[in-house]
XYZ file of N, CA and C in Angstrom:
495
model
N 124.131 12.316 132.709
C 124.216 12.332 131.127
C 125.441 13.156 130.627
N 126.083 12.657 129.432
C 126.905 13.226 128.846
C 126.284 13.975 127.638
N 126.504 15.324 127.914
C 125.773 16.312 126.945
C 126.613 17.255 126.245
N 126.399 17.536 124.972
C 127.398 18.192 123.946
C 126.505 19.517 123.593
N 126.984 20.666 123.995
C 126.282 22.028 123.779
C 127.057 22.835 122.763
N 126.490 23.206 121.642
C 126.793 24.087 120.778
C 126.426 25.505 121.256
N 127.166 26.435 120.858
C 126.825 27.866 121.315
C 126.906 27.977 122.824
N 127.736 27.110 123.493
C 127.778 27.024 124.983
C 128.550 28.276 125.684
N 129.407 29.088 124.694
C 130.180 30.241 125.137
C 128.988 31.453 125.233
N 127.817 31.341 124.642
C 127.010 32.496 124.502
C 126.141 32.622 125.806
N 125.464 33.832 125.934
C 124.558 34.103 127.106
C 123.793 33.076 127.553
N 122.938 32.603 126.634
C 121.923 31.485 126.987
C 122.761 30.146 127.184
N 123.560 29.705 126.182
C 124.286 28.576 126.320
C 125.261 28.496 127.584
N 125.958 29.504 127.978
C 126.765 29.332 129.022
C 125.904 29.089 130.368
N 124.852 29.604 130.551
C 123.905 29.485 131.651
C 123.399 28.118 131.713
N 122.900 27.722 130.884
C 122.647 26.234 130.550
C 123.837 25.203 130.721
N 124.857 25.447 130.207
C 126.010 24.552 130.661
C 126.171 24.650 132.078
N 126.204 25.830 132.785
C 126.304 25.814 134.186
C 125.462 24.931 134.979
N 124.252 25.022 134.566
C 122.992 24.529 135.298
C 123.115 22.973 134.990
N 123.584 22.374 133.763
C 123.802 21.051 133.291
C 124.872 20.608 134.372
N 126.057 21.187 134.552
C 127.248 20.814 135.491
C 126.636 20.824 137.009
N 126.051 21.642 137.432
C 125.425 21.776 138.648
C 124.629 20.513 139.047
N 123.892 20.012 138.045
C 123.129 18.859 138.116
C 123.769 17.620 138.100
N 125.068 17.581 137.747
C 125.888 16.331 137.834
C 126.117 15.932 136.457
N 125.690 16.675 135.373
C 126.111 16.036 134.145
C 127.481 16.386 133.578
N 127.751 15.645 132.730
C 129.271 15.939 131.760
C 128.883 16.826 130.760
N 129.580 17.711 130.664
C 129.195 18.720 129.411
C 130.627 19.100 128.598
N 130.354 19.011 127.280
C 131.340 19.500 126.377
C 130.766 20.740 125.552
N 131.574 21.695 125.475
C 130.937 22.954 124.811
C 131.757 23.022 123.512
N 131.173 23.285 122.355
C 131.435 23.612 121.053
C 131.096 24.978 120.703
N 132.079 25.690 120.396
C 131.793 27.261 120.102
C 132.965 27.566 119.395
N 132.709 28.568 118.325
C 133.445 29.329 117.624
C 133.938 30.813 117.997
N 133.330 31.056 119.146
C 133.486 32.528 119.942
C 133.408 33.458 119.034
N 132.418 33.599 118.080
C 132.261 34.574 117.122
C 131.238 35.421 117.830
N 130.373 35.028 118.645
C 129.380 35.775 119.465
C 129.665 35.439 121.025
N 130.074 34.285 121.355
C 130.437 33.961 122.704
C 131.636 34.438 123.146
N 131.995 34.091 124.443
C 133.219 34.299 125.111
C 133.648 33.235 125.947
N 135.069 32.887 125.641
C 135.727 31.855 126.248
C 135.466 31.784 127.843
N 135.506 32.997 128.417
C 135.469 33.089 129.869
C 134.007 33.023 130.369
N 133.162 32.964 129.492
C 131.651 32.694 129.886
C 131.471 31.024 130.240
N 132.497 30.198 129.689
C 132.454 28.815 129.762
C 132.741 28.346 131.070
N 131.992 27.603 131.768
C 132.330 27.108 133.173
C 133.542 26.195 133.019
N 134.516 26.446 133.946
C 135.789 25.666 133.953
C 135.582 24.033 134.095
N 134.397 23.670 134.518
C 134.208 22.237 134.799
C 133.817 21.667 133.521
N 133.516 22.314 132.350
C 133.138 21.856 131.094
C 134.555 21.629 130.275
N 134.412 20.556 129.424
C 135.241 20.400 128.374
C 134.789 21.587 127.179
N 135.919 22.194 126.885
C 135.719 23.389 125.825
C 136.573 22.972 124.369
N 135.685 22.936 123.461
C 136.423 22.791 122.061
C 136.107 23.994 121.280
N 137.039 24.711 120.748
C 136.893 25.876 119.824
C 136.734 25.148 118.495
N 135.486 25.651 117.769
C 135.466 24.850 116.444
C 134.176 25.712 115.824
N 134.181 25.380 114.425
C 133.300 25.883 113.486
C 132.173 25.102 113.030
N 130.936 25.114 113.102
C 129.928 24.299 112.701
C 130.094 24.080 110.970
N 130.697 25.096 110.343
C 130.840 25.105 109.232
C 131.843 24.111 108.450
N 132.476 23.644 109.549
C 133.650 22.631 109.033
C 133.204 21.330 109.494
N 132.830 20.552 108.413
C 132.185 19.236 108.794
C 133.045 18.248 109.618
N 134.428 18.346 109.195
C 135.208 17.631 109.816
C 135.478 17.955 111.411
N 135.562 19.018 111.632
C 135.920 19.791 112.802
C 134.511 19.366 113.950
N 133.346 19.575 113.442
C 132.169 19.020 114.361
C 132.098 17.656 114.455
N 132.418 16.887 113.323
C 132.443 15.439 113.281
C 133.377 14.693 114.140
N 134.646 15.213 114.320
C 135.506 15.020 115.315
C 135.301 15.295 116.761
N 134.814 16.272 116.907
C 134.214 16.776 118.077
C 133.294 16.048 118.775
N 132.126 15.816 118.195
C 131.112 14.776 118.387
C 131.678 13.591 118.830
N 132.362 12.922 117.859
C 133.001 11.558 117.986
C 133.688 11.595 119.216
N 134.639 12.404 119.391
C 135.567 12.390 120.645
C 134.629 12.435 121.837
N 133.589 13.381 122.065
C 132.879 13.807 123.192
C 131.851 12.557 123.399
N 131.551 11.747 122.394
C 130.605 10.465 122.589
C 129.321 10.920 123.478
N 128.565 12.218 122.986
C 127.466 12.539 123.970
C 126.329 11.651 123.737
N 125.557 11.627 124.847
C 124.094 10.967 124.642
C 123.228 11.917 124.238
N 123.520 13.251 124.150
C 122.452 14.214 123.985
C 123.184 15.592 123.434
N 122.572 16.130 122.472
C 123.169 17.492 122.065
C 122.058 18.570 122.403
N 122.539 19.892 122.888
C 121.755 20.819 122.789
C 122.302 21.839 121.842
N 121.583 22.554 121.048
C 121.969 23.252 119.870
C 121.451 24.680 120.072
N 122.623 25.480 120.679
C 122.361 27.015 120.711
C 122.888 27.921 119.717
N 124.055 27.178 118.859
C 124.755 28.155 118.073
C 123.980 28.643 116.806
N 123.811 29.745 116.589
C 123.031 30.443 115.711
C 123.308 32.036 115.443
N 122.918 32.413 114.261
C 123.172 33.744 114.174
C 121.544 34.219 114.528
N 121.407 35.279 115.279
C 120.136 35.592 115.977
C 119.793 37.147 116.016
N 120.251 37.888 115.093
C 119.657 39.198 115.069
C 118.773 39.411 113.811
N 117.533 39.754 114.318
C 116.452 39.968 113.190
C 116.713 40.962 112.171
N 117.193 42.008 112.626
C 117.370 43.085 111.803
C 118.601 42.685 110.717
N 119.583 42.286 111.285
C 120.820 41.747 110.459
C 120.422 40.581 109.348
N 119.308 39.743 109.766
C 118.982 38.756 109.016
C 118.343 39.389 107.647
N 117.793 40.714 107.804
C 117.015 41.362 106.669
C 118.278 41.967 105.755
N 119.409 42.153 106.211
C 120.277 42.639 105.340
C 121.387 41.813 104.861
N 121.394 40.586 105.598
C 122.360 39.490 105.318
C 121.768 38.339 105.396
N 120.766 37.866 104.542
C 120.008 36.695 104.573
C 120.966 35.402 104.515
N 121.740 35.541 103.512
C 122.773 34.244 103.298
C 123.379 33.949 104.550
N 123.893 34.943 105.405
C 124.602 34.430 106.748
C 123.590 33.639 107.474
N 122.325 33.921 107.568
C 121.545 33.172 108.407
C 121.192 31.915 107.841
N 120.834 31.763 106.504
C 120.575 30.512 106.103
C 122.092 29.603 105.919
N 122.964 30.132 105.763
C 124.257 29.443 106.015
C 124.518 28.760 107.389
N 124.487 29.720 108.249
C 124.732 29.626 109.841
C 123.494 28.622 110.334
N 122.550 28.971 110.290
C 121.522 28.270 110.966
C 120.788 27.215 110.184
N 120.941 26.982 108.824
C 120.528 25.727 108.178
C 121.632 24.917 107.846
N 122.527 25.331 106.924
C 123.592 24.521 106.411
C 124.536 23.845 107.343
N 124.948 24.938 108.221
C 126.019 24.431 109.211
C 125.115 23.519 110.492
N 123.850 23.848 110.585
C 123.083 23.053 111.413
C 123.136 21.467 110.923
N 122.981 21.488 109.544
C 122.943 20.188 108.842
C 124.292 19.328 109.136
N 125.462 20.148 109.231
C 126.668 19.536 109.599
C 126.627 18.926 111.075
N 125.966 19.765 111.762
C 125.893 19.058 113.317
C 124.754 17.727 113.136
N 123.839 17.696 112.479
C 122.955 16.575 112.467
C 123.655 15.565 111.820
N 124.541 15.787 110.829
C 125.248 14.579 110.345
C 126.406 14.003 111.336
N 127.019 14.906 112.013
C 127.891 14.483 112.968
C 126.987 13.796 114.177
N 125.929 14.147 114.337
C 125.112 13.381 115.652
C 124.842 12.045 115.155
N 124.293 12.044 113.820
C 123.724 10.705 113.401
C 125.078 9.747 113.184
N 126.335 10.110 112.685
C 127.425 9.297 112.642
C 127.946 8.966 113.991
N 127.720 9.890 114.897
C 128.372 9.659 116.379
C 127.398 8.688 117.129
N 126.180 8.460 116.744
C 125.182 7.614 117.299
C 124.464 8.356 118.375
N 124.209 9.690 118.222
C 123.476 10.709 119.206
C 122.112 10.462 118.712
N 121.205 10.183 119.464
C 119.878 10.020 119.062
C 118.842 11.007 119.961
N 119.389 11.920 120.579
C 118.689 13.050 121.264
C 119.226 14.477 121.167
N 118.285 15.532 120.759
C 118.659 16.528 120.318
C 117.827 17.683 120.902
N 118.170 18.756 121.572
C 117.324 20.144 122.021
C 117.869 21.070 121.101
N 116.716 21.512 120.339
C 117.139 23.058 119.405
C 116.494 24.114 120.004
N 117.362 25.113 120.177
C 116.865 26.270 120.654
C 116.328 27.099 119.425
N 114.887 27.078 119.207
C 114.347 27.735 118.145
C 114.127 29.020 118.681
N 112.918 29.755 118.018
C 112.518 31.152 118.351
C 111.052 31.313 117.782
N 110.462 32.299 118.684
C 109.061 32.743 118.362
C 108.923 33.324 116.977
N 110.225 33.773 116.516
C 110.149 34.387 115.237
C 109.540 33.511 114.116
N 109.577 32.087 114.280
C 109.159 31.218 113.433
C 107.525 31.461 113.086
N 106.861 32.006 113.925
C 105.297 32.343 113.933
C 105.223 33.519 113.228
N 106.071 34.496 113.113
C 105.454 35.895 112.595
C 104.678 36.512 113.693
N 103.905 37.590 113.040
C 102.969 38.257 113.975
C 101.943 37.374 114.497
N 101.735 37.495 115.678
C 100.784 36.374 116.537
C 99.290 36.724 116.000
N 98.670 35.761 115.928
C 97.122 35.714 115.716
C 96.361 36.203 117.014
N 97.318 35.517 117.917
C 96.520 36.063 119.233
C 97.598 35.878 120.299
N 97.340 36.652 121.634
C 98.233 36.774 122.732
C 97.429 36.229 123.659
N 97.926 35.459 124.644
C 99.414 34.737 124.595
C 99.314 33.941 123.359
N 100.658 33.730 122.781
C 100.931 32.723 121.643
C 100.976 31.399 122.116
N 100.614 30.257 121.487
C 100.635 29.030 121.900
C 101.428 28.246 120.574
N 101.884 27.056 120.853
C 102.551 26.382 119.623
C 101.621 25.953 118.676
N 100.511 25.878 118.890
C 99.551 25.459 117.751
C 99.135 26.610 116.750
N 99.619 27.670 116.883
C 99.494 28.925 115.997
C 100.174 28.528 114.669
N 99.826 29.031 113.601
C 100.445 28.662 112.406
C 101.999 29.407 112.379
N 102.860 28.695 111.728
C 104.139 29.226 111.667
C 104.303 30.128 110.102
N 104.417 31.312 110.288
C 104.648 32.310 109.179
C 105.643 33.129 109.269
N 107.031 32.861 109.342
C 107.986 33.775 109.533
C 107.998 34.965 108.607
N 108.574 36.160 109.142
C 108.277 37.303 108.324
C 109.961 37.918 107.916
N 110.918 37.050 108.488
C 112.544 37.583 108.172
C 113.166 36.417 107.928
N 114.343 36.472 107.478
C 115.254 35.356 107.280
C 115.491 34.478 108.693
N 115.706 35.360 109.836
C 116.053 34.685 110.857
C 115.048 33.717 111.252
N 113.662 34.094 111.429
C 112.676 33.146 111.636
C 112.570 32.157 110.659
N 112.789 32.240 109.353
C 112.630 31.620 108.131
C 113.605 30.330 108.525
N 114.847 30.770 108.855
C 116.014 29.944 108.902
C 115.705 28.654 110.071
N 115.368 29.386 111.218
C 114.941 28.390 112.403
C 113.729 27.622 111.852
N 112.709 27.959 111.302
C 111.605 27.005 110.980
C 112.248 25.942 109.857
N 113.046 26.385 109.073
C 113.710 25.396 108.030
C 114.194 24.428 108.775
N 115.062 24.624 109.969
C 115.790 23.733 110.620
C 114.841 22.684 111.461
N 113.563 23.347 112.063
C 112.837 22.522 112.687
C 112.061 21.397 111.768
N 112.056 21.892 110.451
C 111.278 20.836 109.482
C 112.410 20.014 109.170
N 113.736 20.285 109.094
C 114.781 19.262 108.706
C 114.759 18.284 109.977
N 114.646 18.773 111.096
C 114.691 17.898 112.378
C 113.597 16.997 112.136
N 112.358 17.092 111.745
C 111.455 16.328 111.452
C 111.655 15.155 110.426
N 112.355 15.444 109.434
C 112.871 14.532 108.539
C 113.968 13.376 109.221
N 114.675 14.130 110.092
C 115.897 13.216 110.683
C 115.229 12.559 111.693
N 114.087 12.884 112.242
C 113.370 11.921 113.104
C 112.774 10.820 112.345
N 112.105 10.980 111.277
C 111.516 10.009 110.485
C 112.505 9.078 109.931
N 113.498 9.644 109.245
C 114.866 8.804 108.706
C 115.667 8.130 109.721
N 115.918 8.829 110.699
C 117.155 8.351 111.578
C 116.639 7.961 112.859
N 115.480 8.213 113.305
C 115.079 8.025 114.677
C 115.590 9.224 115.709
N 116.043 10.318 115.144
C 116.286 11.055 116.044
C 115.212 11.882 116.742
N 115.464 11.856 118.275
C 114.456 12.281 119.045
C 114.759 13.829 119.272
N 113.817 14.841 119.268
C 114.205 16.153 119.373
C 113.010 16.880 119.991
N 113.422 17.874 120.495
C 112.608 19.153 121.031
C 112.893 20.579 120.484
N 112.270 21.372 120.113
C 112.519 22.654 119.536
C 111.684 23.549 120.211
């Protein structure tokens, strides 16, 4: 399978890229290197340095890669920072994510894996947590991830995008 990985130069993304390549998949990594490191990207992957906030950049990258699926790891992910800079989290995790979704739809991609977070649930009602618990985030980081999960549901209904979060 041909897979496009956003945030593939980060800790989790780079491990995923390596495992995908080891399993025989073709992988394109799209990352702005603001949190990740170029040296973390497996040499077998195609690397595109770009910013999700630039619609043209992400649109061209998806079109060029022609992936069958996207795995979306690119996000701002520090809970404490989200409390002092909420705009950064809504911009990067929601608005820039919309750019990716529009590029995916325009590029004919119909499968997406979204790296969300348990922060969408807030303080757990019980432990261990399960996905049937109510989602009530208590910080902008969790809220931004939950907003994107909800947006994905609409893209599924309207465009037939298959996703897991």
